[in-house]
PDB file of N, CA and C in Angstrom:
ATOM      1  N   ASP A1446      -3.345 -13.655  -6.911  1.00 78.00           N
ATOM      2  CA  ASP A1446      -3.621 -13.701  -8.143  1.00 78.00           C
ATOM      3  C   ASP A1446      -4.136 -15.121  -8.266  1.00 78.00           C
ATOM      4  N   PRO A1447      -5.530 -15.337  -8.483  1.00 80.00           N
ATOM      5  CA  PRO A1447      -5.972 -16.652  -8.402  1.00 80.00           C
ATOM      6  C   PRO A1447      -5.696 -17.563  -9.650  1.00 80.00           C
ATOM      7  N   THR A1448      -5.239 -16.831 -10.689  1.00 81.00           N
ATOM      8  CA  THR A1448      -4.790 -17.618 -11.864  1.00 81.00           C
ATOM      9  C   THR A1448      -3.573 -18.295 -11.619  1.00 81.00           C
ATOM     10  N   ILE A1449      -2.481 -17.744 -11.152  1.00 81.00           N
ATOM     11  CA  ILE A1449      -1.293 -18.405 -10.789  1.00 81.00           C
ATOM     12  C   ILE A1449      -1.020 -18.781  -9.241  1.00 81.00           C
ATOM     13  N   HIS A1450      -2.057 -18.537  -8.587  1.00 81.00           N
ATOM     14  CA  HIS A1450      -2.025 -19.002  -7.099  1.00 81.00           C
ATOM     15  C   HIS A1450      -0.843 -18.307  -6.394  1.00 81.00           C
ATOM     16  N   CYS A1451      -0.687 -16.958  -6.555  1.00 79.00           N
ATOM     17  CA  CYS A1451       0.599 -16.291  -6.158  1.00 79.00           C
ATOM     18  C   CYS A1451      -0.014 -14.907  -5.401  1.00 79.00           C
ATOM     19  N   GLY A1452       0.589 -14.628  -4.441  1.00 79.00           N
ATOM     20  CA  GLY A1452       0.270 -13.328  -3.715  1.00 79.00           C
ATOM     21  C   GLY A1452       1.708 -12.622  -3.171  1.00 79.00           C
ATOM     22  N   GLY A1453       1.537 -11.426  -2.746  1.00 80.00           N
ATOM     23  CA  GLY A1453       2.782 -10.658  -2.446  1.00 80.00           C
ATOM     24  C   GLY A1453       2.485  -9.511  -1.564  1.00 80.00           C
ATOM     25  N   VAL A1454       3.522  -9.103  -0.903  1.00 84.00           N
ATOM     26  CA  VAL A1454       3.455  -7.872  -0.214  1.00 84.00           C
ATOM     27  C   VAL A1454       4.615  -7.094  -0.300  1.00 84.00           C
ATOM     28  N   ILE A1455       4.372  -5.690  -0.543  1.00 87.00           N
ATOM     29  CA  ILE A1455       5.335  -4.941  -0.932  1.00 87.00           C
ATOM     30  C   ILE A1455       5.245  -3.645  -0.073  1.00 87.00           C
ATOM     31  N   HIS A1456       6.405  -2.803   0.080  1.00 85.00           N
ATOM     32  CA  HIS A1456       6.584  -1.719   0.670  1.00 85.00           C
ATOM     33  C   HIS A1456       6.529  -0.453  -0.245  1.00 85.00           C
ATOM     34  N   ALA A1457       5.657   0.205  -0.418  1.00 87.00           N
ATOM     35  CA  ALA A1457       5.621   1.199  -1.463  1.00 87.00           C
ATOM     36  C   ALA A1457       5.675   2.649  -0.799  1.00 87.00           C
ATOM     37  N   GLY A1458       6.807   3.156  -0.173  1.00 84.00           N
ATOM     38  CA  GLY A1458       6.940   4.309   0.414  1.00 84.00           C
ATOM     39  C   GLY A1458       7.144   5.493  -0.724  1.00 84.00           C
ATOM     40  N   MET A1459       7.720   6.531  -0.138  1.00 86.00           N
ATOM     41  CA  MET A1459       8.044   7.548  -1.342  1.00 86.00           C
ATOM     42  C   MET A1459       8.955   7.074  -2.442  1.00 86.00           C
ATOM     43  N   LYS A1460      10.061   6.429  -2.088  1.00 89.00           N
ATOM     44  CA  LYS A1460      10.948   5.854  -3.211  1.00 89.00           C
ATOM     45  C   LYS A1460      10.454   4.810  -3.876  1.00 89.00           C
ATOM     46  N   GLY A1461       9.823   3.974  -3.361  1.00 92.00           N
ATOM     47  CA  GLY A1461       9.079   2.706  -3.950  1.00 92.00           C
ATOM     48  C   GLY A1461       7.955   3.300  -4.997  1.00 92.00           C
ATOM     49  N   THR A1462       7.126   4.061  -4.442  1.00 92.00           N
ATOM     50  CA  THR A1462       6.122   4.611  -5.217  1.00 92.00           C
ATOM     51  C   THR A1462       6.557   5.356  -6.419  1.00 92.00           C
ATOM     52  N   THR A1463       7.491   6.280  -6.263  1.00 92.00           N
ATOM     53  CA  THR A1463       8.066   7.070  -7.238  1.00 92.00           C
ATOM     54  C   THR A1463       8.723   6.185  -8.472  1.00 92.00           C
ATOM     55  N   GLN A1464       9.314   5.230  -7.958  1.00 95.00           N
ATOM     56  CA  GLN A1464      10.061   4.102  -8.987  1.00 95.00           C
ATOM     57  C   GLN A1464       9.114   3.121  -9.505  1.00 95.00           C
ATOM     58  N   GLY A1465       7.775   3.066  -9.301  1.00 95.00           N
ATOM     59  CA  GLY A1465       6.762   2.218  -9.667  1.00 95.00           C
ATOM     60  C   GLY A1465       6.830   0.640  -9.246  1.00 95.00           C
ATOM     61  N   ILE A1466       7.121   0.694  -7.902  1.00 94.00           N
ATOM     62  CA  ILE A1466       7.366  -0.777  -7.459  1.00 94.00           C
ATOM     63  C   ILE A1466       6.024  -1.538  -7.584  1.00 94.00           C
ATOM     64  N   LEU A1467       4.832  -1.081  -7.285  1.00 95.00           N
ATOM     65  CA  LEU A1467       3.564  -1.642  -7.666  1.00 95.00           C
ATOM     66  C   LEU A1467       3.373  -1.969  -9.067  1.00 95.00           C
ATOM     67  N   THR A1468       3.682  -1.133 -10.016  1.00 94.00           N
ATOM     68  CA  THR A1468       3.541  -1.375 -11.402  1.00 94.00           C
ATOM     69  C   THR A1468       4.486  -2.557 -11.780  1.00 94.00           C
ATOM     70  N   ASN A1469       5.715  -2.602 -11.314  1.00 93.00           N
ATOM     71  CA  ASN A1469       6.709  -3.620 -11.688  1.00 93.00           C
ATOM     72  C   ASN A1469       6.047  -5.118 -11.183  1.00 93.00           C
ATOM     73  N   VAL A1470       5.333  -5.029  -9.911  1.00 91.00           N
ATOM     74  CA  VAL A1470       5.006  -6.359  -9.455  1.00 91.00           C
ATOM     75  C   VAL A1470       3.754  -6.928 -10.194  1.00 91.00           C
ATOM     76  N   LEU A1471       3.006  -5.813 -10.528  1.00 92.00           N
ATOM     77  CA  LEU A1471       1.658  -6.169 -11.048  1.00 92.00           C
ATOM     78  C   LEU A1471       1.928  -6.707 -12.608  1.00 92.00           C
ATOM     79  N   LYS A1472       3.045  -6.417 -13.147  1.00 90.00           N
ATOM     80  CA  LYS A1472       3.275  -6.760 -14.451  1.00 90.00           C
ATOM     81  C   LYS A1472       3.514  -8.312 -14.486  1.00 90.00           C
ATOM     82  N   GLN A1473       3.805  -8.960 -13.267  1.00 86.00           N
ATOM     83  CA  GLN A1473       4.071 -10.437 -13.102  1.00 86.00           C
ATOM     84  C   GLN A1473       2.755 -11.051 -12.898  1.00 86.00           C
ATOM     85  N   LEU A1474       1.597 -10.309 -12.760  1.00 86.00           N
ATOM     86  CA  LEU A1474       0.294 -10.976 -12.325  1.00 86.00           C
ATOM     87  C   LEU A1474      -0.853 -10.739 -13.414  1.00 86.00           C
ATOM     88  N   ALA A1475      -1.813 -11.530 -13.244  1.00 76.00           N
ATOM     89  CA  ALA A1475      -3.022 -11.343 -14.198  1.00 76.00           C
ATOM     90  C   ALA A1475      -3.857 -10.210 -13.615  1.00 76.00           C
ATOM     91  N   THR A1476      -3.694  -8.834 -13.830  1.00 77.00           N
ATOM     92  CA  THR A1476      -4.135  -7.828 -13.081  1.00 77.00           C
ATOM     93  C   THR A1476      -5.637  -7.759 -13.177  1.00 77.00           C
ATOM     94  N   ARG A1477      -6.347  -8.251 -13.921  1.00 85.00           N
ATOM     95  CA  ARG A1477      -7.702  -8.161 -14.042  1.00 85.00           C
ATOM     96  C   ARG A1477      -8.412  -9.090 -12.951  1.00 85.00           C
ATOM     97  N   GLN A1478      -7.623  -9.931 -12.463  1.00 87.00           N
ATOM     98  CA  GLN A1478      -8.128 -10.906 -11.312  1.00 87.00           C
ATOM     99  C   GLN A1478      -7.494 -10.556  -9.921  1.00 87.00           C
ATOM    100  N   VAL A1479      -6.603  -9.785  -9.883  1.00 90.00           N
ATOM    101  CA  VAL A1479      -5.879  -9.485  -8.615  1.00 90.00           C
ATOM    102  C   VAL A1479      -6.606  -8.412  -7.773  1.00 90.00           C
ATOM    103  N   TRP A1480      -6.373  -8.866  -6.435  1.00 91.00           N
ATOM    104  CA  TRP A1480      -7.041  -7.784  -5.309  1.00 91.00           C
ATOM    105  C   TRP A1480      -5.676  -7.039  -4.891  1.00 91.00           C
ATOM    106  N   VAL A1481      -5.791  -5.646  -4.565  1.00 93.00           N
ATOM    107  CA  VAL A1481      -4.826  -4.999  -4.014  1.00 93.00           C
ATOM    108  C   VAL A1481      -5.258  -4.480  -2.874  1.00 93.00           C
ATOM    109  N   GLY A1482      -4.566  -4.433  -1.742  1.00 93.00           N
ATOM    110  CA  GLY A1482      -4.943  -3.696  -0.445  1.00 93.00           C
ATOM    111  C   GLY A1482      -3.794  -2.711  -0.212  1.00 93.00           C
ATOM    112  N   ILE A1483      -4.282  -1.482  -0.049  1.00 94.00           N
ATOM    113  CA  ILE A1483      -3.378  -0.457   0.322  1.00 94.00           C
ATOM    114  C   ILE A1483      -3.450  -0.165   1.818  1.00 94.00           C
ATOM    115  N   GLY A1484      -2.432  -0.370   2.662  1.00 88.00           N
ATOM    116  CA  GLY A1484      -2.471  -0.209   3.911  1.00 88.00           C
ATOM    117  C   GLY A1484      -2.297   1.294   4.431  1.00 88.00           C
ATOM    118  N   PRO A1485      -2.274   1.603   5.808  1.00 88.00           N
ATOM    119  CA  PRO A1485      -2.078   2.819   6.314  1.00 88.00           C
ATOM    120  C   PRO A1485      -0.661   3.478   5.657  1.00 88.00           C
ATOM    121  N   ALA A1486      -0.616   4.645   5.652  1.00 86.00           N
ATOM    122  CA  ALA A1486       0.535   5.374   5.206  1.00 86.00           C
ATOM    123  C   ALA A1486       0.466   6.946   5.583  1.00 86.00           C
ATOM    124  N   VAL A1487       1.670   7.643   5.660  1.00 84.00           N
ATOM    125  CA  VAL A1487       1.628   8.901   5.866  1.00 84.00           C
ATOM    126  C   VAL A1487       0.713   9.734   4.968  1.00 84.00           C
ATOM    127  N   GLY A1488      -0.243  10.567   5.432  1.00 84.00           N
ATOM    128  CA  GLY A1488      -1.282  11.040   4.605  1.00 84.00           C
ATOM    129  C   GLY A1488      -0.524  12.507   3.912  1.00 84.00           C
ATOM    130  N   ARG A1489      -1.357  12.833   2.871  1.00 87.00           N
ATOM    131  CA  ARG A1489      -0.941  14.072   2.002  1.00 87.00           C
ATOM    132  C   ARG A1489      -0.748  15.208   3.103  1.00 87.00           C
ATOM    133  N   GLU A1490      -1.490  15.386   3.837  1.00 84.00           N
ATOM    134  CA  GLU A1490      -1.457  16.478   4.913  1.00 84.00           C
ATOM    135  C   GLU A1490      -0.329  16.469   5.822  1.00 84.00           C
ATOM    136  N   CYS A1491       0.325  15.391   5.755  1.00 81.00           N
ATOM    137  CA  CYS A1491       1.599  15.307   6.782  1.00 81.00           C
ATOM    138  C   CYS A1491       2.687  14.941   5.791  1.00 81.00           C
ATOM    139  N   TYR A1492       2.690  14.896   4.576  1.00 78.00           N
ATOM    140  CA  TYR A1492       3.930  14.675   3.666  1.00 78.00           C
ATOM    141  C   TYR A1492       4.090  15.435   2.518  1.00 78.00           C
ATOM    142  N   ASP A1493       4.107  16.671   2.792  1.00 79.00           N
ATOM    143  CA  ASP A1493       4.351  17.645   1.848  1.00 79.00           C
ATOM    144  C   ASP A1493       3.344  17.541   0.646  1.00 79.00           C
ATOM    145  N   GLY A1494       2.247  17.449   0.737  1.00 80.00           N
ATOM    146  CA  GLY A1494       1.218  17.251  -0.097  1.00 80.00           C
ATOM    147  C   GLY A1494       1.095  15.958  -0.992  1.00 80.00           C
ATOM    148  N   ILE A1495       2.108  15.221  -0.663  1.00 87.00           N
ATOM    149  CA  ILE A1495       2.038  13.973  -1.677  1.00 87.00           C
ATOM    150  C   ILE A1495       1.229  12.765  -0.960  1.00 87.00           C
ATOM    151  N   ASP A1496       0.423  12.311  -1.754  1.00 92.00           N
ATOM    152  CA  ASP A1496      -0.653  11.206  -1.385  1.00 92.00           C
ATOM    153  C   ASP A1496      -0.182   9.925  -1.971  1.00 92.00           C
ATOM    154  N   LEU A1497       0.595   9.179  -1.074  1.00 92.00           N
ATOM    155  CA  LEU A1497       1.178   7.888  -1.685  1.00 92.00           C
ATOM    156  C   LEU A1497       0.035   6.886  -1.977  1.00 92.00           C
ATOM    157  N   GLN A1498      -0.985   6.859  -0.984  1.00 94.00           N
ATOM    158  CA  GLN A1498      -2.059   5.999  -1.211  1.00 94.00           C
ATOM    159  C   GLN A1498      -2.717   6.256  -2.656  1.00 94.00           C
ATOM    160  N   THR A1499      -3.107   7.577  -3.012  1.00 95.00           N
ATOM    161  CA  THR A1499      -3.669   7.878  -4.216  1.00 95.00           C
ATOM    162  C   THR A1499      -2.840   7.501  -5.369  1.00 95.00           C
ATOM    163  N   GLU A1500      -1.543   7.746  -5.244  1.00 95.00           N
ATOM    164  CA  GLU A1500      -0.581   7.489  -6.250  1.00 95.00           C
ATOM    165  C   GLU A1500      -0.606   5.876  -6.582  1.00 95.00           C
ATOM    166  N   ASN A1501      -0.587   5.274  -5.607  1.00 96.00           N
ATOM    167  CA  ASN A1501      -0.650   3.556  -5.821  1.00 96.00           C
ATOM    168  C   ASN A1501      -1.907   3.275  -6.230  1.00 96.00           C
ATOM    169  N   ILE A1502      -3.001   3.691  -5.965  1.00 97.00           N
ATOM    170  CA  ILE A1502      -4.323   3.483  -6.574  1.00 97.00           C
ATOM    171  C   ILE A1502      -4.210   3.740  -8.146  1.00 97.00           C
ATOM    172  N   LEU A1503      -3.579   4.806  -8.585  1.00 97.00           N
ATOM    173  CA  LEU A1503      -3.681   5.208  -9.939  1.00 97.00           C
ATOM    174  C   LEU A1503      -2.679   4.112 -10.483  1.00 97.00           C
ATOM    175  N   GLN A1504      -1.488   3.779  -9.964  1.00 96.00           N
ATOM    176  CA  GLN A1504      -0.794   2.861 -10.531  1.00 96.00           C
ATOM    177  C   GLN A1504      -1.433   1.477 -10.749  1.00 96.00           C
ATOM    178  N   ALA A1505      -2.213   0.961  -9.781  1.00 96.00           N
ATOM    179  CA  ALA A1505      -2.919  -0.102  -9.871  1.00 96.00           C
ATOM    180  C   ALA A1505      -3.913  -0.185 -10.936  1.00 96.00           C
ATOM    181  N   LYS A1506      -4.730   1.015 -11.014  1.00 96.00           N
ATOM    182  CA  LYS A1506      -5.724   1.028 -12.242  1.00 96.00           C
ATOM    183  C   LYS A1506      -4.996   1.226 -13.562  1.00 96.00           C
ATOM    184  N   THR A1507      -3.932   1.778 -13.656  1.00 95.00           N
ATOM    185  CA  THR A1507      -3.197   1.892 -14.906  1.00 95.00           C
ATOM    186  C   THR A1507      -2.766   0.529 -15.483  1.00 95.00           C
ATOM    187  N   ALA A1508      -2.301  -0.098 -14.302  1.00 94.00           N
ATOM    188  CA  ALA A1508      -1.945  -1.548 -14.583  1.00 94.00           C
ATOM    189  C   ALA A1508      -2.969  -2.543 -15.007  1.00 94.00           C
ATOM    190  N   GLY A1509      -4.182  -2.149 -14.798  1.00 94.00           N
ATOM    191  CA  GLY A1509      -5.441  -3.006 -14.992  1.00 94.00           C
ATOM    192  C   GLY A1509      -6.232  -3.538 -14.030  1.00 94.00           C
ATOM    193  N   VAL A1510      -5.746  -3.182 -12.902  1.00 94.00           N
ATOM    194  CA  VAL A1510      -6.555  -3.816 -11.732  1.00 94.00           C
ATOM    195  C   VAL A1510      -7.936  -3.040 -11.692  1.00 94.00           C
ATOM    196  N   PRO A1511      -9.003  -3.561 -11.546  1.00 95.00           N
ATOM    197  CA  PRO A1511     -10.240  -2.937 -11.480  1.00 95.00           C
ATOM    198  C   PRO A1511     -10.539  -2.181 -10.171  1.00 95.00           C
ATOM    199  N   LEU A1512     -11.106  -1.044 -10.370  1.00 95.00           N
ATOM    200  CA  LEU A1512     -11.293  -0.227  -9.125  1.00 95.00           C
ATOM    201  C   LEU A1512     -11.765  -1.001  -7.939  1.00 95.00           C
ATOM    202  N   ASN A1513     -12.886  -1.723  -8.246  1.00 95.00           N
ATOM    203  CA  ASN A1513     -13.555  -2.431  -7.222  1.00 95.00           C
ATOM    204  C   ASN A1513     -12.793  -3.795  -6.736  1.00 95.00           C
ATOM    205  N   HIS A1514     -11.456  -3.807  -7.034  1.00 94.00           N
ATOM    206  CA  HIS A1514     -10.606  -4.749  -6.648  1.00 94.00           C
ATOM    207  C   HIS A1514      -9.535  -4.197  -5.696  1.00 94.00           C
ATOM    208  N   ILE A1515      -9.542  -2.788  -5.414  1.00 95.00           N
ATOM    209  CA  ILE A1515      -8.623  -1.990  -4.625  1.00 95.00           C
ATOM    210  C   ILE A1515      -9.145  -1.617  -3.403  1.00 95.00           C
ATOM    211  N   GLU A1516      -8.658  -2.019  -2.225  1.00 95.00           N
ATOM    212  CA  GLU A1516      -9.060  -1.889  -1.069  1.00 95.00           C
ATOM    213  C   GLU A1516      -8.066  -0.816  -0.336  1.00 95.00           C
ATOM    214  N   VAL A1517      -8.550   0.313   0.349  1.00 95.00           N
ATOM    215  CA  VAL A1517      -7.554   1.320   0.818  1.00 95.00           C
ATOM    216  C   VAL A1517      -7.995   1.393   2.335  1.00 95.00           C
ATOM    217  N   MET A1518      -7.031   1.302   3.126  1.00 91.00           N
ATOM    218  CA  MET A1518      -7.074   1.649   4.672  1.00 91.00           C
ATOM    219  C   MET A1518      -6.614   3.188   4.771  1.00 91.00           C
ATOM    220  N   ARG A1519      -7.503   4.084   4.727  1.00 90.00           N
ATOM    221  CA  ARG A1519      -7.233   5.602   4.767  1.00 90.00           C
ATOM    222  C   ARG A1519      -6.846   5.940   6.274  1.00 90.00           C
ATOM    223  N   TRP A1520      -5.851   5.563   6.766  1.00 87.00           N
ATOM    224  CA  TRP A1520      -5.278   6.250   8.110  1.00 87.00           C
ATOM    225  C   TRP A1520      -3.929   6.611   7.945  1.00 87.00           C
ATOM    226  N   CYS A1521      -3.768   7.838   8.487  1.00 85.00           N
ATOM    227  CA  CYS A1521      -2.361   8.344   8.296  1.00 85.00           C
ATOM    228  C   CYS A1521      -1.630   7.967   9.469  1.00 85.00           C
ATOM    229  N   THR A1522      -0.458   7.226   9.163  1.00 82.00           N
ATOM    230  CA  THR A1522       0.380   6.672  10.213  1.00 82.00           C
ATOM    231  C   THR A1522       1.087   7.721  11.079  1.00 82.00           C
ATOM    232  N   ARG A1523       1.273   8.959  10.547  1.00 79.00           N
ATOM    233  CA  ARG A1523       1.782  10.023  11.293  1.00 79.00           C
ATOM    234  C   ARG A1523       0.738  10.586  12.295  1.00 79.00           C
ATOM    235  N   CYS A1524      -0.446  10.805  11.734  1.00 83.00           N
ATOM    236  CA  CYS A1524      -1.390  11.312  12.663  1.00 83.00           C
ATOM    237  C   CYS A1524      -1.812  10.224  13.886  1.00 83.00           C
ATOM    238  N   HIS A1525      -1.767   9.016  13.476  1.00 77.00           N
ATOM    239  CA  HIS A1525      -2.074   7.842  14.432  1.00 77.00           C
ATOM    240  C   HIS A1525      -0.851   7.028  14.947  1.00 77.00           C
ATOM    241  N   HIS A1526       0.187   7.831  15.169  1.00 72.00           N
ATOM    242  CA  HIS A1526       1.452   7.209  15.638  1.00 72.00           C
ATOM    243  C   HIS A1526       1.305   6.382  16.974  1.00 72.00           C
ATOM    244  N   ASP A1527       0.060   6.706  17.528  1.00 75.00           N
ATOM    245  CA  ASP A1527      -0.249   5.845  18.711  1.00 75.00           C
ATOM    246  C   ASP A1527      -0.651   4.291  18.390  1.00 75.00           C
ATOM    247  N   THR A1528      -1.113   4.344  17.382  1.00 74.00           N
ATOM    248  CA  THR A1528      -1.547   2.956  16.696  1.00 74.00           C
ATOM    249  C   THR A1528      -0.503   2.207  15.652  1.00 74.00           C
ATOM    250  N   PHE A1529       0.092   3.042  14.797  1.00 70.00           N
ATOM    251  CA  PHE A1529       1.028   2.696  13.932  1.00 70.00           C
ATOM    252  C   PHE A1529       2.396   3.156  14.269  1.00 70.00           C
ATOM    253  N   PHE A1530       3.353   2.269  13.944  1.00 64.00           N
ATOM    254  CA  PHE A1530       4.816   2.891  13.885  1.00 64.00           C
ATOM    255  C   PHE A1530       4.904   3.986  12.776  1.00 64.00           C
ATOM    256  N   SER A1531       5.552   4.948  12.973  1.00 63.00           N
ATOM    257  CA  SER A1531       5.833   6.121  12.153  1.00 63.00           C
ATOM    258  C   SER A1531       7.297   6.696  12.242  1.00 63.00           C
ATOM    259  N   TYR A1532       7.878   6.504  11.225  1.00 63.00           N
ATOM    260  CA  TYR A1532       9.213   7.045  11.175  1.00 63.00           C
ATOM    261  C   TYR A1532       9.197   8.545  11.176  1.00 63.00           C
ATOM    262  N   ARG A1533       8.193   9.051  10.126  1.00 60.00           N
ATOM    263  CA  ARG A1533       7.823  10.473  10.192  1.00 60.00           C
ATOM    264  C   ARG A1533       7.495  11.055  11.390  1.00 60.00           C
ATOM    265  N   ALA A1534       6.967  10.311  12.504  1.00 60.00           N
ATOM    266  CA  ALA A1534       6.383  11.062  13.630  1.00 60.00           C
ATOM    267  C   ALA A1534       7.340  10.862  14.764  1.00 60.00           C
ATOM    268  N   GLY A1535       8.518  10.427  14.349  1.00 62.00           N
ATOM    269  CA  GLY A1535       9.745  10.461  15.232  1.00 62.00           C
ATOM    270  C   GLY A1535      10.163   9.229  15.815  1.00 62.00           C
ATOM    271  N   ASP A1536       9.586   8.155  15.436  1.00 62.00           N
ATOM    272  CA  ASP A1536       9.807   6.642  15.826  1.00 62.00           C
ATOM    273  C   ASP A1536      10.821   6.139  15.157  1.00 62.00           C
ATOM    274  N   LYS A1537      11.962   6.396  15.517  1.00 63.00           N
ATOM    275  CA  LYS A1537      13.223   5.850  14.740  1.00 63.00           C
ATOM    276  C   LYS A1537      13.696   4.367  15.163  1.00 63.00           C
ATOM    277  N   GLN A1538      13.188   3.808  16.179  1.00 67.00           N
ATOM    278  CA  GLN A1538      13.483   2.620  16.774  1.00 67.00           C
ATOM    279  C   GLN A1538      12.576   1.450  16.531  1.00 67.00           C
ATOM    280  N   ASN A1539      11.326   1.588  16.418  1.00 62.00           N
ATOM    281  CA  ASN A1539      10.418   0.595  16.275  1.00 62.00           C
ATOM    282  C   ASN A1539       9.969   0.459  14.656  1.00 62.00           C
ATOM    283  N   PHE A1540       9.639  -0.841  14.377  1.00 59.00           N
ATOM    284  CA  PHE A1540       9.093  -0.920  13.223  1.00 59.00           C
ATOM    285  C   PHE A1540       8.088  -2.333  13.096  1.00 59.00           C
ATOM    286  N   GLY A1541       6.947  -2.440  12.641  1.00 58.00           N
ATOM    287  CA  GLY A1541       6.184  -3.488  12.632  1.00 58.00           C
ATOM    288  C   GLY A1541       5.535  -3.785  11.352  1.00 58.00           C
ATOM    289  N   THR A1542       5.238  -5.036  11.222  1.00 60.00           N
ATOM    290  CA  THR A1542       4.724  -5.500   9.939  1.00 60.00           C
ATOM    291  C   THR A1542       3.800  -6.730  10.334  1.00 60.00           C
ATOM    292  N   TYR A1543       2.647  -6.786   9.611  1.00 60.00           N
ATOM    293  CA  TYR A1543       1.804  -7.946   9.895  1.00 60.00           C
ATOM    294  C   TYR A1543       1.168  -8.294   8.603  1.00 60.00           C
ATOM    295  N   PHE A1544       1.115  -9.588   8.291  1.00 59.00           N
ATOM    296  CA  PHE A1544       0.600 -10.013   7.105  1.00 59.00           C
ATOM    297  C   PHE A1544      -0.216 -11.265   7.317  1.00 59.00           C
ATOM    298  N   ARG A1545      -1.349 -11.505   6.909  1.00 62.00           N
ATOM    299  CA  ARG A1545      -2.234 -12.752   7.134  1.00 62.00           C
ATOM    300  C   ARG A1545      -2.896 -13.025   5.750  1.00 62.00           C
ATOM    301  N   LEU A1546      -2.738 -14.292   5.410  1.00 61.00           N
ATOM    302  CA  LEU A1546      -3.626 -14.878   4.284  1.00 61.00           C
ATOM    303  C   LEU A1546      -4.649 -15.681   5.137  1.00 61.00           C
ATOM    304  N   ALA A1547      -5.886 -15.532   4.725  1.00 62.00           N
ATOM    305  CA  ALA A1547      -7.144 -16.215   5.070  1.00 62.00           C
ATOM    306  C   ALA A1547      -7.743 -16.922   4.144  1.00 62.00           C
ATOM    307  N   LYS A1548      -7.875 -18.311   4.152  1.00 62.00           N
ATOM    308  CA  LYS A1548      -8.517 -19.194   3.130  1.00 62.00           C
ATOM    309  C   LYS A1548     -10.067 -19.023   3.441  1.00 62.00           C
ATOM    310  N   THR A1549     -10.852 -18.542   2.301  1.00 60.00           N
ATOM    311  CA  THR A1549     -12.239 -18.463   2.302  1.00 60.00           C
ATOM    312  C   THR A1549     -12.910 -19.148   1.668  1.00 60.00           C
TER     313      THR A1549
END
């Protein structure tokens, strides 16, 4: 949020998404100014028809984030478990996160 010079990272899996974690975080920000990046997630085809990425896009749009401020990395972590850690693909021991801010 360039207005209050604040950023954040959340994990919005099934529970967080259905409980509106993104919506709750966006309430704290000037949503017309915010950029939202949605990372890889288990895809609809691997998660009982539930599309977590699309649901989070809808939550961001509903909160007032312009569609052109939403970036989505459309990779299924279960299908690409060789690249991403995936609990759903059977990886119960590893977990990885990476977050980087770059000044432009």
